[in-house]
Amino acid sequence: MLLIRCPYCEMERPELEFRYGGEAHVARPPDPMATTDEEWAEYLYFRSNPRGVHAERWRHIHGCGRFFNCIRDTVSDRITLTYKAGEARPNLDKGGA
Amino acid sequence: MKFSALSVFLQGLKGNRDWPAQWRMPEPKASYDAIIVGAGGHGLATAYYMAKEHGMRNIAVLERGWLGGGNTGRNTTIVRSNYLWEESEGIYEHAMKLWEGLSHELNYNVMYSPRGVMMLAHNIHDVQVFKRHVHANRLAGIDNEWLTAKQAKEFCPLLNIERNIRHPVIGASLQRRGGTARHDAVAWGYARGADRLGVDIIQNCEVTGIRRDASGAVSGVETAKGFIATKRVGIVAAGNTSVIMAMAGVRMPLESYPLQALVSEPVKPMMSCVVMSNTVHAYMSQSDKGELVIGAGTDAYTSYSQTGGLHIATHTLDAICELFPAVRRLRMLRNWGGIVDVTPDRSPIIGKTPVPGLFVNCGWGTGGFKATPGSGHVFADLVARGEPNAIAAPFTIDRFRTGRLIDEAAAAAVAH
């Protein structure tokens, strides 16, 4: 079971308090009428699914109820950091972790 | 060497010391007519049928680890074809028909055992959904029948149908032709069959890149054992499909999740069928060794860790103990995880890709084992001819653009 730090509650809590929300930073197309079938498919269904560093959404459903983002390694399941929704994906290349 | 009563007898006289290796361990050639990436059941079956039915002998199967060491060796060995949609019935029933003759076809005992797969209904929604499945299957000529709780108990005496449990059993659907097969034997049988037809099975040979020519078409693969030229590549890499497809610049509608299973200590024969419950998420059967084979759920999050959270397994054991009180004091021998590639509609992808010469067979999610022969058979046809046949055609990757989904996600809930 993962231990996840909620950036709003500022507490590390067990995974059971959270719900996984899929890949982070997948933006909904701003103008639905101008969006092609390919773009809808990409938004709805296609995911990067990386073997390694993954930015993903979690929701603290049994806590504050808020969505936030998380950087996790999908091979080791180790969480590098969590950050609030709306913040840009941190650039980990600069040793930001 | 062909397996027969006589050869087994003669080898027995000699202490079983003279059995030859069942397949070669070749080094890769400089080029092949086609390369299959992934030596699991699906990949080996693909190579076997390409050689057997399409006469392609100059082909190789590349495997990062050892053959059958991924999900083929990690699943719960259940075989059934009682899916809801016509497209699914097409592919899974095609596989079922191949299962029925597979041991003879391969001259290798895959221990296919049509012992019956019973799926439990615990609420009105389950009853309605399963009855719909029963009727849909019967229209398609696939056996599936509805049982009352009492009939379910008669079919599986181990089952608890008392009304005082958290999720009482109020009925079940039963596919009598469903059952189990020996998972390793499927990989070994197809490997042996393909090898005898000249297919090179190259283990410990990780694919690290896919090379494309000026027109964008596939020209070969980079591997741990060097570059191998080929014009056709079939990717059958289950949980690692997204990673390999990314080497060719292709994004996939897939997410990889750990799926867990566990076995108990071996006990005397106590369960002669397979019982599944989607609602409480547990399924169980007994292997020929006597171990109770139990399937648990997937983790909530994507991962390549080949393990999974303990709470997922214990959640399943809670349900197992309630449904089968007789097993409450059994000890679990081991548990493990495999990485399954899940599509948004829970149906597989078998098709061409935007890259000429690159084909993919993936997205079998939590239920790929049962499809092994059918999947290999139709994918062999696709790679050999370049076009999907009628069974494979609906499973194109393009369905996520057109919206023609095959929504077994809604139809089958979680467990496959």
Coordinates of N, CA, C and O in Angstrom, one line a residue, chain A residues 37 41 44-45, chain B residues 85-88 343-349 392-408:
Chain A
D37 N -12.0 14.3 -34.4 CA -12.2 13.0 -33.8 C -10.8 12.5 -33.2 O -10.8 11.9 -32.2
A41 N -10.2 11.5 -29.4 CA -9.6 10.1 -29.0 C -8.4 10.3 -28.1 O -8.2 9.6 -27.1
L44 N -9.5 11.5 -24.7 CA -10.3 10.6 -23.9 C -9.6 9.3 -23.6 O -9.7 8.7 -22.5
Y45 N -8.8 8.8 -24.5 CA -8.4 7.4 -24.4 C -6.9 7.1 -24.4 O -6.4 6.2 -23.9
Chain B
W85 N -20.8 -9.1 -26.1 CA -21.0 -8.6 -27.5 C -20.5 -9.5 -28.5 O -19.7 -10.4 -28.3
E86 N -21.1 -9.4 -29.7 CA -20.9 -10.3 -30.8 C -19.4 -10.4 -31.2 O -18.9 -11.4 -31.5
E87 N -18.8 -9.2 -31.2 CA -17.4 -9.2 -31.5 C -16.5 -10.0 -30.6 O -15.6 -10.8 -31.0
S88 N -16.8 -9.9 -29.3 CA -16.1 -10.6 -28.3 C -16.4 -12.1 -28.4 O -15.5 -13.0 -28.3
T343 N -7.4 -1.6 -21.8 CA -8.0 -0.6 -22.8 C -9.2 0.0 -22.1 O -9.8 -0.5 -21.2
P344 N -9.6 1.2 -22.6 CA -10.8 1.9 -22.0 C -12.0 1.1 -22.1 O -12.9 1.2 -21.2
D345 N -12.2 0.2 -23.1 CA -13.4 -0.6 -23.2 C -13.2 -2.0 -22.8 O -14.1 -2.8 -23.0
R346 N -12.1 -2.3 -22.3 CA -11.8 -3.7 -21.8 C -11.8 -4.8 -22.9 O -12.0 -5.9 -22.6
S347 N -11.7 -4.3 -24.1 CA -11.6 -5.3 -25.2 C -10.2 -5.1 -25.8 O -9.6 -4.1 -25.8
P348 N -9.6 -6.2 -26.4 CA -8.3 -6.1 -26.9 C -8.1 -5.3 -28.2 O -9.1 -4.9 -28.8
I349 N -6.9 -5.0 -28.5 CA -6.6 -4.3 -29.8 C -5.8 -5.3 -30.6 O -4.7 -5.8 -30.2
A392 N -10.9 -10.5 -36.4 CA -10.0 -9.5 -35.8 C -10.4 -8.1 -36.2 O -10.1 -7.1 -35.4
A393 N -11.2 -7.9 -37.3 CA -11.4 -6.6 -37.8 C -12.0 -5.6 -36.8 O -11.7 -4.4 -36.8
P394 N -13.0 -6.0 -36.0 CA -13.6 -5.0 -35.1 C -12.7 -4.5 -34.0 O -12.9 -3.5 -33.4
F395 N -11.5 -5.2 -33.8 CA -10.6 -4.8 -32.7 C -9.6 -3.9 -33.1 O -8.5 -3.8 -32.5
T396 N -9.8 -3.1 -34.2 CA -8.9 -2.1 -34.7 C -8.6 -1.0 -33.6 O -9.5 -0.7 -32.9
I397 N -7.5 -0.5 -33.7 CA -7.2 0.7 -32.8 C -8.0 1.9 -33.2 O -8.2 2.8 -32.3
D398 N -8.5 1.9 -34.4 CA -9.2 3.1 -34.9 C -10.6 3.2 -34.2 O -11.2 4.2 -34.3
R399 N -11.0 2.1 -33.5 CA -12.4 2.2 -32.9 C -12.4 3.3 -31.8 O -13.5 3.8 -31.5
F400 N -11.3 3.7 -31.3 CA -11.3 4.8 -30.3 C -11.5 6.1 -30.9 O -11.8 7.1 -30.2
R401 N -11.2 6.2 -32.2 CA -11.5 7.5 -32.9 C -13.0 7.5 -33.4 O -13.7 8.5 -33.3
T402 N -13.4 6.3 -34.0 CA -14.7 6.3 -34.6 C -15.8 6.2 -33.5 O -17.0 6.5 -33.8
G403 N -15.4 5.7 -32.3 CA -16.4 5.5 -31.3 C -17.1 4.1 -31.3 O -18.0 3.8 -30.5
R404 N -16.7 3.2 -32.2 CA -17.3 1.9 -32.3 C -16.6 1.0 -31.2 O -15.9 0.0 -31.6
L405 N -16.8 1.4 -30.0 CA -16.1 0.6 -28.9 C -16.8 -0.7 -28.7 O -18.0 -0.9 -29.1
I406 N -16.1 -1.7 -28.1 CA -16.7 -3.0 -27.8 C -16.7 -3.1 -26.3 O -15.7 -3.5 -25.7
D407 N -17.8 -2.6 -25.7 CA -17.7 -2.1 -24.3 C -17.9 -3.3 -23.3 O -19.0 -3.4 -22.7
E408 N -17.0 -4.2 -23.3 CA -17.1 -5.3 -22.3 C -16.8 -4.7 -20.9 O -17.0 -5.4 -19.9

